[in-house]
Structure formats: structure tokens, C-alpha cells
mmCIF file of C-alpha atoms in Angstrom:
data_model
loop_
_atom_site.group_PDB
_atom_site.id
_atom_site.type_symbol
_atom_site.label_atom_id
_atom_site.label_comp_id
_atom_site.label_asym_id
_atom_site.label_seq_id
_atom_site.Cartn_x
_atom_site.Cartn_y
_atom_site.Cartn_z
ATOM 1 C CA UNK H 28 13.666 3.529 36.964
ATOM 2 C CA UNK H 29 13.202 3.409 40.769
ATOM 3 C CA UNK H 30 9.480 4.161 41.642
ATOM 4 C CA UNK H 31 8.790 6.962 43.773
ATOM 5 C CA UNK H 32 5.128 4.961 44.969
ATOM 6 C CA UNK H 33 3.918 1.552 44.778
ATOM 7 C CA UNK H 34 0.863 0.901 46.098
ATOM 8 C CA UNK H 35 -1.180 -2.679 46.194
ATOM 9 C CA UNK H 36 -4.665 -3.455 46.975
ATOM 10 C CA UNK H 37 -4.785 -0.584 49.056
ATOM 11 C CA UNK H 38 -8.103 -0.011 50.308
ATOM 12 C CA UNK H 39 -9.608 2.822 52.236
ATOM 13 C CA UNK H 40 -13.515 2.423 53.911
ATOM 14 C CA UNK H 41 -15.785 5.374 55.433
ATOM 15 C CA UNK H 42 -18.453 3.664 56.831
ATOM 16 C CA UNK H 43 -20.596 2.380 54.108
ATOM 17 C CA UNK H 44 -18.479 4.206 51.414
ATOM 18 C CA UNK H 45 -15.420 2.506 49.494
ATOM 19 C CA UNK H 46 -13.138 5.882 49.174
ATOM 20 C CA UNK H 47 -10.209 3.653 47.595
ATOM 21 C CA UNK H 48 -11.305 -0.072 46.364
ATOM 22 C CA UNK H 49 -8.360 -2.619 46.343
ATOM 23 C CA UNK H 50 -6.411 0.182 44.256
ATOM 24 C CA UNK H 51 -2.846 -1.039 42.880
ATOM 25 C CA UNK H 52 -0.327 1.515 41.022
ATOM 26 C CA UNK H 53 3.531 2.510 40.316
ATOM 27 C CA UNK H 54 4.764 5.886 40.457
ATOM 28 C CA UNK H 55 8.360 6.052 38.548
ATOM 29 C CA UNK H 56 10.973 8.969 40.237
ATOM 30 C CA UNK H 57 11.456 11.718 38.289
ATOM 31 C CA UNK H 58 8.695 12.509 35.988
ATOM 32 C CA UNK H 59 5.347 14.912 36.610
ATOM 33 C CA UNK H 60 2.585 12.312 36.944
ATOM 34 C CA UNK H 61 -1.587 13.011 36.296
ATOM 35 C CA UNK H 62 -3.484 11.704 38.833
ATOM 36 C CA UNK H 63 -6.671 12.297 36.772
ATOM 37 C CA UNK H 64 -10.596 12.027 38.017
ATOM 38 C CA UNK H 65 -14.261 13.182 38.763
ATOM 39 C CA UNK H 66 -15.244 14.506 42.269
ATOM 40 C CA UNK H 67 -15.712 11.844 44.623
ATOM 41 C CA UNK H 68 -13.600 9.428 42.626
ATOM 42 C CA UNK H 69 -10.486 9.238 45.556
ATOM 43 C CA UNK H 70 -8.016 11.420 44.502
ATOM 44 C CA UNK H 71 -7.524 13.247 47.605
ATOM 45 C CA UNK H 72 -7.976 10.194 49.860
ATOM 46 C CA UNK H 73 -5.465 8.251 47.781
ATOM 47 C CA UNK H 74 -3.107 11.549 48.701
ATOM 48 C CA UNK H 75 -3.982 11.374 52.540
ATOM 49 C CA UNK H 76 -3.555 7.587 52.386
ATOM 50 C CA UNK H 77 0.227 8.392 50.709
ATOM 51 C CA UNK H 78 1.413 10.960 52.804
ATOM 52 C CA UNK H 79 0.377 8.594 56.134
ATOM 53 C CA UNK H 80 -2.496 11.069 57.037
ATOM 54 C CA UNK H 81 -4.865 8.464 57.213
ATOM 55 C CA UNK H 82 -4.065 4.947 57.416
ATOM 56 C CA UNK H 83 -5.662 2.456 54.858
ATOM 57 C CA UNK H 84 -8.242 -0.127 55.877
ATOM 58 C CA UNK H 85 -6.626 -2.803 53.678
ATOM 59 C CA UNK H 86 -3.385 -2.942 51.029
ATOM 60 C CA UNK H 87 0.020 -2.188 51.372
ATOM 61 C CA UNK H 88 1.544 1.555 50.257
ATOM 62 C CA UNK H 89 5.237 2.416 50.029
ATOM 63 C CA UNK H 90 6.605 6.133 49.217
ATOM 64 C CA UNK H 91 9.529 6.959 48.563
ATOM 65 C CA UNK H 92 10.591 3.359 49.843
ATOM 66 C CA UNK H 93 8.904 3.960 53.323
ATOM 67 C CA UNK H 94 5.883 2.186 54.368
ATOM 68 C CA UNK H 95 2.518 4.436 54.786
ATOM 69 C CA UNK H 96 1.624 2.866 58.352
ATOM 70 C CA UNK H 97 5.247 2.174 59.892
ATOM 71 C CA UNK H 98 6.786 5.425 58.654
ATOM 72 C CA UNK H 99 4.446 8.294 57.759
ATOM 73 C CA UNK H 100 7.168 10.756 59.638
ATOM 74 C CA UNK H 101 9.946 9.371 57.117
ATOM 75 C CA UNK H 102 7.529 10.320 53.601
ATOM 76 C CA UNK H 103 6.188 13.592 55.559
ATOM 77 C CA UNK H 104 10.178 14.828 55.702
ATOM 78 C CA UNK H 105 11.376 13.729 52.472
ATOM 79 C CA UNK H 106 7.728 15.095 50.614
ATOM 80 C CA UNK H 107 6.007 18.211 49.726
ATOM 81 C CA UNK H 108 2.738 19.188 49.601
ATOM 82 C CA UNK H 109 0.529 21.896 48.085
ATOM 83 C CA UNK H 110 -3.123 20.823 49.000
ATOM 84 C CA UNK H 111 -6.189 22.757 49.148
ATOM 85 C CA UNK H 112 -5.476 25.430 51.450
ATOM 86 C CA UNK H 113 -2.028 26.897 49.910
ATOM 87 C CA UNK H 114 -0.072 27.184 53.381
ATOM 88 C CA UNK H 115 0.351 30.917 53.358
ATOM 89 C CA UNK H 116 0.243 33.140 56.275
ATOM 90 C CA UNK H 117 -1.368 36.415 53.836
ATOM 91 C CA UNK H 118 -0.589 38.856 57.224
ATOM 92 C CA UNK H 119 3.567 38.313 56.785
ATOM 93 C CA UNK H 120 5.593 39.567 53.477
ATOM 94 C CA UNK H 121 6.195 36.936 50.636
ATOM 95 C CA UNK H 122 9.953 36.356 52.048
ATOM 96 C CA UNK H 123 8.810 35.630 55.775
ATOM 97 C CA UNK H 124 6.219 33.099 55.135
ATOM 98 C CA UNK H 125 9.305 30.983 53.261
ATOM 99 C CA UNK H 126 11.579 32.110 55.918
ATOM 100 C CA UNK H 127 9.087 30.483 58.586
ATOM 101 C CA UNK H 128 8.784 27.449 56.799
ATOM 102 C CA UNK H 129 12.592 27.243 56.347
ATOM 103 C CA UNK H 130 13.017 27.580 60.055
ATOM 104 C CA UNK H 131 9.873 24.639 60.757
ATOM 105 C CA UNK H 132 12.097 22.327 58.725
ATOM 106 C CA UNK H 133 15.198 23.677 60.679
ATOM 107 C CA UNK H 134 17.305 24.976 57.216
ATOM 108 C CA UNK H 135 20.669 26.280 58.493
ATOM 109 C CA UNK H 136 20.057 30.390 57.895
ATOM 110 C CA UNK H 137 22.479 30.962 54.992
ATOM 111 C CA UNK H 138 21.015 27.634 53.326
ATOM 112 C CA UNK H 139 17.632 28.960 53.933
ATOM 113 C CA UNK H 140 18.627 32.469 52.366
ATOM 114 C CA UNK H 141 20.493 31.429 49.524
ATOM 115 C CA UNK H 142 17.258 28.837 48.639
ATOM 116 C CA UNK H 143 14.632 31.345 49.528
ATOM 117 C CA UNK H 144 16.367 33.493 46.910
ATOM 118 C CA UNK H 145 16.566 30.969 44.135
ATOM 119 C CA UNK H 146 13.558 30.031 44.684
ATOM 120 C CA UNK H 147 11.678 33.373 44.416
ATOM 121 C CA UNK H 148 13.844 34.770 41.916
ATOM 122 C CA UNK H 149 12.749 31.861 39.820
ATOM 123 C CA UNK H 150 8.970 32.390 40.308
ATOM 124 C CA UNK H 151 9.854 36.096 39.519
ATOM 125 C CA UNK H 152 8.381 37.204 43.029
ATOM 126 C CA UNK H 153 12.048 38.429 44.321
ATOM 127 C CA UNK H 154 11.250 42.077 43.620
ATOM 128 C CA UNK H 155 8.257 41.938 45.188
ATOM 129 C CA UNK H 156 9.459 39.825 48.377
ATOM 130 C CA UNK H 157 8.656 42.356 51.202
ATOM 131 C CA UNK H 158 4.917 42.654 49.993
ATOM 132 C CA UNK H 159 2.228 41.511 52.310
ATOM 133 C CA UNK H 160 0.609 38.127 50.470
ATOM 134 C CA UNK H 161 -2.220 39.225 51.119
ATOM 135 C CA UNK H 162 -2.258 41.835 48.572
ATOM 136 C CA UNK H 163 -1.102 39.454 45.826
ATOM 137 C CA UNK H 164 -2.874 37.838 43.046
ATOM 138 C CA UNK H 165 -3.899 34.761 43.227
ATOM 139 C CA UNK H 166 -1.634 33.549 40.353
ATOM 140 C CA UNK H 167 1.119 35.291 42.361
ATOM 141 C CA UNK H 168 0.139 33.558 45.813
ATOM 142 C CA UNK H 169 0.036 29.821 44.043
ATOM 143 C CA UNK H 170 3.525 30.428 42.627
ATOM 144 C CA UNK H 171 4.667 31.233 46.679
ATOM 145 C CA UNK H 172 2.786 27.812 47.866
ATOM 146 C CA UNK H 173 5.009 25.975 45.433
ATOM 147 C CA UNK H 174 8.077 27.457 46.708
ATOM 148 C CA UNK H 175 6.961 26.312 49.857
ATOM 149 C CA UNK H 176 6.064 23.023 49.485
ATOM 150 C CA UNK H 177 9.715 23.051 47.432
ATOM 151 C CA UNK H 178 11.959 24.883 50.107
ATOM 152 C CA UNK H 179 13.689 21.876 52.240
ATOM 153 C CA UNK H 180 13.934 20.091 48.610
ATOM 154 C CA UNK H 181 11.755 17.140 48.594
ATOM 155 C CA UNK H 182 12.129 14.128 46.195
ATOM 156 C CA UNK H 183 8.180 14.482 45.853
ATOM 157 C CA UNK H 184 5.977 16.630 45.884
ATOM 158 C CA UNK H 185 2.489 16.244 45.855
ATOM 159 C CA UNK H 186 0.039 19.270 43.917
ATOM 160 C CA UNK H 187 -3.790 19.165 44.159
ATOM 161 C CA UNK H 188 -5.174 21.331 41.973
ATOM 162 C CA UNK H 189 -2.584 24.089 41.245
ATOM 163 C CA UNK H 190 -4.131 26.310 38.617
ATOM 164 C CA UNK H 191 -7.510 26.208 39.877
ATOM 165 C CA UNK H 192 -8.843 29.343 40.152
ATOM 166 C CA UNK H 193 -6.628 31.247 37.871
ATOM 167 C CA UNK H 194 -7.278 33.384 34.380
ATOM 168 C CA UNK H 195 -5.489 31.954 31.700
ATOM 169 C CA UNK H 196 -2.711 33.882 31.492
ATOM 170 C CA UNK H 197 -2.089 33.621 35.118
ATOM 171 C CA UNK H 198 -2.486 29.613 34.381
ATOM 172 C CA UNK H 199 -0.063 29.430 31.783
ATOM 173 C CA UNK H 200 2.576 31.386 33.494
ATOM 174 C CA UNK H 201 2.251 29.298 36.222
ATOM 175 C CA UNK H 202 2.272 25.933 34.107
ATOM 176 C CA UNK H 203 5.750 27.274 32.711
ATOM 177 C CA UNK H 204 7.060 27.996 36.224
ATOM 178 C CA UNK H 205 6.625 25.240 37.652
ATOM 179 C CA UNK H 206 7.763 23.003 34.356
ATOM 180 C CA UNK H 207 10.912 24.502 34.631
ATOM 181 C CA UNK H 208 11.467 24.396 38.163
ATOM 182 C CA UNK H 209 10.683 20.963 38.234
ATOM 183 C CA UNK H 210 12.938 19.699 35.716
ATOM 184 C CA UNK H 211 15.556 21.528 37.493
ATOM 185 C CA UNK H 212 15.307 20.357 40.703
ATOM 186 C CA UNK H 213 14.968 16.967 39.613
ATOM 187 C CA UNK H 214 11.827 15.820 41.823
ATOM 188 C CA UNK H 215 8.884 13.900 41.163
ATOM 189 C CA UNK H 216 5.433 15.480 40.827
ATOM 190 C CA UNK H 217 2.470 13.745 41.800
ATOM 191 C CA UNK H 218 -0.290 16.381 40.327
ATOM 192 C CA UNK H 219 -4.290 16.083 40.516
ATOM 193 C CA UNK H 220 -6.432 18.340 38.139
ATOM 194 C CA UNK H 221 -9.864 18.685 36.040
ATOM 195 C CA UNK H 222 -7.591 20.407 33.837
ATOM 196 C CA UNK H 223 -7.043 17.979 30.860
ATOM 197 C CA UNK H 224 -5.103 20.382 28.588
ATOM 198 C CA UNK H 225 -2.744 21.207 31.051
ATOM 199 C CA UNK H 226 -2.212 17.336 31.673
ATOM 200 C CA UNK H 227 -1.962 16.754 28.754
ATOM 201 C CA UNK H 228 1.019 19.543 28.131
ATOM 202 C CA UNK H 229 2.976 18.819 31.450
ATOM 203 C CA UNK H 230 2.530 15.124 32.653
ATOM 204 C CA UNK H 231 4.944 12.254 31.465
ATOM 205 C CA UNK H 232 1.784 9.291 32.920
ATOM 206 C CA UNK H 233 -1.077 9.803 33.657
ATOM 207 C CA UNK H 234 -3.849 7.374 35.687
ATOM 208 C CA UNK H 235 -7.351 7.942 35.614
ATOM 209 C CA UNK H 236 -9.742 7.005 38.915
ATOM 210 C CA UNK H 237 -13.131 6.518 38.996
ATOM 211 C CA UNK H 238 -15.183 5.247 41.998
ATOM 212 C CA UNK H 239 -12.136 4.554 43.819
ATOM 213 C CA UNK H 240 -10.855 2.023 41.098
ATOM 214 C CA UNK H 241 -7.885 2.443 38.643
ATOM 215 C CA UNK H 242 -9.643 2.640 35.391
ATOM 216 C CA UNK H 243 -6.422 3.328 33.095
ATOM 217 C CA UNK H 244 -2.442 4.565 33.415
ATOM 218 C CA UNK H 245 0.039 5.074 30.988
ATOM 219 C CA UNK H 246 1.501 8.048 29.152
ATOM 220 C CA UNK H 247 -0.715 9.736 27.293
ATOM 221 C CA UNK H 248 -0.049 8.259 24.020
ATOM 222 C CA UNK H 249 -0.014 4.644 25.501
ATOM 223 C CA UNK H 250 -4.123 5.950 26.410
ATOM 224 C CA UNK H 251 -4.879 7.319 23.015
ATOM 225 C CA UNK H 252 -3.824 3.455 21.588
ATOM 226 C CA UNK H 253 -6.168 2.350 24.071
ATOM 227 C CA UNK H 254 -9.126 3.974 22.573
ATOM 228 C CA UNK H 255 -8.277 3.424 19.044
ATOM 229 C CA UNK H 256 -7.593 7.742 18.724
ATOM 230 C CA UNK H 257 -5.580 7.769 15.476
ATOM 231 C CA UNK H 258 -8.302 9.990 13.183
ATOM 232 C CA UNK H 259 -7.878 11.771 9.774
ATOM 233 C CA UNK H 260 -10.046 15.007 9.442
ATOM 234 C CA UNK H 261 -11.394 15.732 6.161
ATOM 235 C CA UNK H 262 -12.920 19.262 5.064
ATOM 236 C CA UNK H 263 -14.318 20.166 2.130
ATOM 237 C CA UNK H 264 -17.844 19.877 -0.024
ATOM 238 C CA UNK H 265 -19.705 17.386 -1.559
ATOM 239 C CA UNK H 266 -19.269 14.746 0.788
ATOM 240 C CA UNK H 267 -22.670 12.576 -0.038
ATOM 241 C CA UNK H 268 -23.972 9.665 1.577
ATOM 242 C CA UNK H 269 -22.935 7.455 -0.912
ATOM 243 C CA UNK H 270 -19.118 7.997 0.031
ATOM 244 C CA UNK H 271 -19.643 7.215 3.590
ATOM 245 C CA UNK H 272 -21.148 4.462 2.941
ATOM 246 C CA UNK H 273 -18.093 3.136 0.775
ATOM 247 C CA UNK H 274 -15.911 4.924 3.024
ATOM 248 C CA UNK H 275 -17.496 2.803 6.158
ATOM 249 C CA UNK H 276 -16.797 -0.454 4.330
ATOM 250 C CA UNK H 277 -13.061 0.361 4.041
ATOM 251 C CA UNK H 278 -11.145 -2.609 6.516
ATOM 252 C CA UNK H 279 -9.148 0.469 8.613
ATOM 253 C CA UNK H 280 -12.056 2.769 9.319
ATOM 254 C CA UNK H 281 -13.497 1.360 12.371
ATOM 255 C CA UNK H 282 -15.685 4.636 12.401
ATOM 256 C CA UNK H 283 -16.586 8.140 11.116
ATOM 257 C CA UNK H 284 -19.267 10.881 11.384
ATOM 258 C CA UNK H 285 -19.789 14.456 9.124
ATOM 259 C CA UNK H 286 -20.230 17.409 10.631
ATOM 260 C CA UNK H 287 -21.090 20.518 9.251
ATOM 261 C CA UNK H 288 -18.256 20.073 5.997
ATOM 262 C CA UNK H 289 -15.859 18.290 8.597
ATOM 263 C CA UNK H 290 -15.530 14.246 7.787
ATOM 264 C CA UNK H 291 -13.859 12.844 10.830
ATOM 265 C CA UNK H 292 -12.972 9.076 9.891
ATOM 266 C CA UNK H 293 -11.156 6.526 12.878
ATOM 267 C CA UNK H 294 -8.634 4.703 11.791
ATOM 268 C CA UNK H 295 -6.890 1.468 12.557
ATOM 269 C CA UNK H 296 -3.900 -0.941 11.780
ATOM 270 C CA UNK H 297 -1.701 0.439 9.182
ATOM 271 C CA UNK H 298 -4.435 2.772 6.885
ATOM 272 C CA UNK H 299 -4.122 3.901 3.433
ATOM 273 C CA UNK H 300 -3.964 6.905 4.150
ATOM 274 C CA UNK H 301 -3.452 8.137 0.526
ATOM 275 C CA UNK H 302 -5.958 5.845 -0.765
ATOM 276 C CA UNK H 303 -8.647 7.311 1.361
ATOM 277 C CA UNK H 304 -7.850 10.422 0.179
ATOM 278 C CA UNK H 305 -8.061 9.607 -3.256
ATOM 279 C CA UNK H 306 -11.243 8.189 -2.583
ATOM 280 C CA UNK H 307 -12.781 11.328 -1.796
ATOM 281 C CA UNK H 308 -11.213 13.564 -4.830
ATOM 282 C CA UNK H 309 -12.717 10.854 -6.674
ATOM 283 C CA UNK H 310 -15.845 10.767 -5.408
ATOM 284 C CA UNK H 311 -16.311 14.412 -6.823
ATOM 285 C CA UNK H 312 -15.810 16.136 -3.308
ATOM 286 C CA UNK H 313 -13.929 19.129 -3.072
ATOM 287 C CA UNK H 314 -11.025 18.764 -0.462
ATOM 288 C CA UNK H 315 -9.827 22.041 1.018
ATOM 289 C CA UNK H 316 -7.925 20.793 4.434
ATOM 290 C CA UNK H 317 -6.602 17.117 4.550
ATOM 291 C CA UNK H 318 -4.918 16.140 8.261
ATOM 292 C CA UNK H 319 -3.999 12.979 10.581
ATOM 293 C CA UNK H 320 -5.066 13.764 14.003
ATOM 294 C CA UNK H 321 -5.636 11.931 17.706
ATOM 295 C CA UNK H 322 -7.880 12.377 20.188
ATOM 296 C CA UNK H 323 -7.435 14.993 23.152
ATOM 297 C CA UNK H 324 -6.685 13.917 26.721
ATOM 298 C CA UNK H 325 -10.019 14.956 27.521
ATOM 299 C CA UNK H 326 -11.870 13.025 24.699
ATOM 300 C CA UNK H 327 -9.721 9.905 25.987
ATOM 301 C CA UNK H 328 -10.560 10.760 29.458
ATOM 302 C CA UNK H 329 -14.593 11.172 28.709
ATOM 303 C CA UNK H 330 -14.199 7.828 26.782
ATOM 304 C CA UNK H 331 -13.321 5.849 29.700
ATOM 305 C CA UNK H 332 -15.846 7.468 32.026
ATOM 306 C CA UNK H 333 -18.469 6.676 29.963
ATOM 307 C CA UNK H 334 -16.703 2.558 29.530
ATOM 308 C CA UNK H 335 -16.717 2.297 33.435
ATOM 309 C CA UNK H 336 -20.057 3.438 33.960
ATOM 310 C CA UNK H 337 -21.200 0.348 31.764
#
């Protein structure tokens, strides 16, 4: 698969602060990729870097096969972008703001109609495409910003953020939205957020910054492995001491822990799953929900915070 970015050893120094620290990654076209992290850790300046707003201090970065220093004007064209400020002039109707930003990236008029209807229609804001933005939810707005930073149909498109700020609802509608769209229009995503869940629904890779260094990157399955995740959840009664004390000194549980009447137990190679099981009944416990589970996203992600900062 052709990668969308490729960056290497790229490096990006503030004074006495290391922003980005000799930071090396591959971005394949075509898939919705995490860009996961704390504040501070260099997600935004690693955007800035990519889209030739700044220009790095060391390292090389190519996007969408241009170079970040020779040819910033070449990624700008061919990218989208939907930062922290969404873009939106709230004084003009829905329609206007996308038919100014058609007209900034000079769209013949009936391309820029026939796309500013797809678009909008797709969000489900067509109806309401005379209203002021200003009077628009917030939920409504975001879905506007990313028909923006779609409208002159980028191969990437960079998101920071997108559901901050929004209820649930408003979040999930959103999430589905822009799913869609995305798969349709065939472009690659490059998406930053503290929301874990939602990364974990939407994202095909993920990478995880801390400190300016790559800590981890790989689908989100490929992380779980990392940390060992594969767990089976026991609940039930009569889970005594004595059984976790056999049940520790079984070859594929590397670890477990009770709480409440929940017996977590994680697993490794190829366990006997059965046998565990078995175990238990045996053991005189009474067994009233048996299931193989992993770890969340967010327990992976927490997991290699708390690795770095050893």
C-alpha cells in the first residue's frame, strides 16, 4: 500500500523544549489513522511540521510524496484540515461559508454546486443550508468544518479533535458521518483525540506519542498483543484464596486479581481455556458468567504511559 506520510528522525526544537524528538513513522493511503497522546506530547506540532507550517529542526518528512520543506504549497493543495478553530464564518448561511471556500480553491461553479450539495446532503444539513451557522449546534457546526476541509477533495485530511465538545449523541452521529463519508470518498484520515473509544471504533492504526517520542503503532489488535490483553472474566461465588493461589501457578496465567465476585485472570500462549474453567466448578465456586475478553484501547493506551514514564 502506498503511504500517504513517511517521516524519519524528524525533529522539531523550541528553545530548550524537544516538541518532536528524532520521531520516525509510516502513514499507509486509505485508512483512518489514531494519532493518539497526552497534552504536550507533539501531536499538533507533528501536524504543523506535516502540513509545512513549521519547518523541522532536524529529519526528513514526505506527504503525500512531497517533501515538508521543498513543497509545503504541493501537501497544502492536495490536504485538508480541520484544526482547532473549525474554519467557519458563523455571520454567513451554512451553504455560503462552503461556497466561499469552493471559490478560495477556485472549484468551477457547477462543480462547486453539485459537491456542496453532496456534501451537505450527506451530513444531513441540506435542509437547513440557508441558516446562519451561528445559530447551529455545535454537533451541527463540526459536521460543516468537515465538509469544508473535504470540498476540493483532498487525498488527506488531517482532524484534531473532532468530537470534542459534543454530547454523546451529537458524538456518535458525527462518528457515523464522517465513517461513511470517508469510506466513500476514498481519502486518508489522519485523526488526533483523547477519545479512546471512538479510536478504538473508527481507526484502522493507531500510534501513540509521548514526550515527543513514538512509544507504539500498529492496529489496535497488533497493541493489545503487545501488552499481553487476552483475559477471561470469571463471575460467580466462592472464589477463595486457595484457588488463586492454584490458579496463579497455572503456566498461561501470567496474572489475575478478584474484585468484588469478578475473577479477571491474563492469559498467555495457547490457554486451557476449558481446563481453567473446570478448575473453578471444581473448586466448589459457583460460576454464573464465564467470558474471553481483551483489554480496551484505553487500558492499552494507560499501559504504555505508565511503561514510558519508567
Amino acid at each position: 500500500m502506498v503511504e500517504a506520510i513517511q517521516t524519519e528522525g524528524l525533529t522539531k526544537v523550541y528553545g530548550p523544549t524537544t516538541a518532536l524528538d528524532d520521531f520516525t513513522m509510516r502513514v499507509p493511503s486509505g485508512i483512518v489513522f489514531g494519532f493518539l497522546g497526552p497534552n504536550g506530547a507533539g501531536k499538533t506540532t507533528t501536524i504543523r511540521l506535516l502540513l509545512g507550517l513549521v519547518e523541522p529542526t532536524s529529519g526528513d518528512a514526505a506527504v503525500l510524496g512531497y517533501d515538508v520543506r521543498k513543497e509545503p504549497h504541493m501537501i497544502r493543495g492536495l490536504s485538508g484540515a480541520l484544526l482547532e478553530h473549525n474554519g467557519l464564518y458563523e455571520r454567513l448561511s451554512a451553504e455560503d461559508n462552503l461556497e466561499f471556500y469552493g471559490r478560495v480553491w477556485r472549484m468551477p461553479r457547477s462543480d462547486r454546486r453539485t459537491r456542496i450539495r453532496e456534501l451537505m446532503e450527506h451530513m444531513g444539513l441540506w435542509e437547513r443550508r440557508g441558516d446562519i451557522v451561528a445559530s447551529w449546534s455545535r454537533g451541527m457546526k463540526q459536521k460543516l468544518a468537515i465538509s469544508r476541509a473535504l470540498l476540493h477533495g483532498p487525498e488527506l485530511v488531517f482532524m484534531d479533535e473532532p468530537t470534542a465538545g459534543l454530547d454523546p449523541i451529537a458524538a456518535v452521529s458525527l462518528r457515523r458521518d464522517l465513517t461513511s463519508l470517508v469510506k466513500k470518498e476514498s481519502v486518508t484520515v489522519f485523526l488526533t483525540t483523547h477519545n479512546l473509544d471512538e479510536a478504538e471504533k473508527i481507526c484502522d492504526e493507531v500510534a501513540v506519542i509521548n514526550r515527543g517520542r513514538l512509544v507504539a503503532k500498529g492496529s489496535v489488535e497488533e497493541l493489545r498483543r503487545m501488552k499481553g490483553a487476552d483475559r477471561l472474566i470469571v463471575k460467580g461465588r466462592n472464589i477463595g484464596d486457595d484457588l488463586l493461589s492454584r490458579l496463579r501457578e497455572r503456566e498461561e496465567v501470567s496474572d489475575l486479581y478478584l474484585k468484588d465476585s469478578t475473577l479477571v485472570m491474563e492469559l498467555r500462549g495457547k490457554p486451557d481455556v476449558s481446563g481453567l474453567v473446570n478448575m473453578i466448578i471444581g473448586s466448589g465456586s459457583r460460576v454464573e458468567e464465564v467470558r474471553r475478553d481483551s483489554a480496551s484501547l484505553e487500558e492499552v493506551f494507560l499501559g504504555l504511559m505508565e511503561d514510558d514514564r519508567c
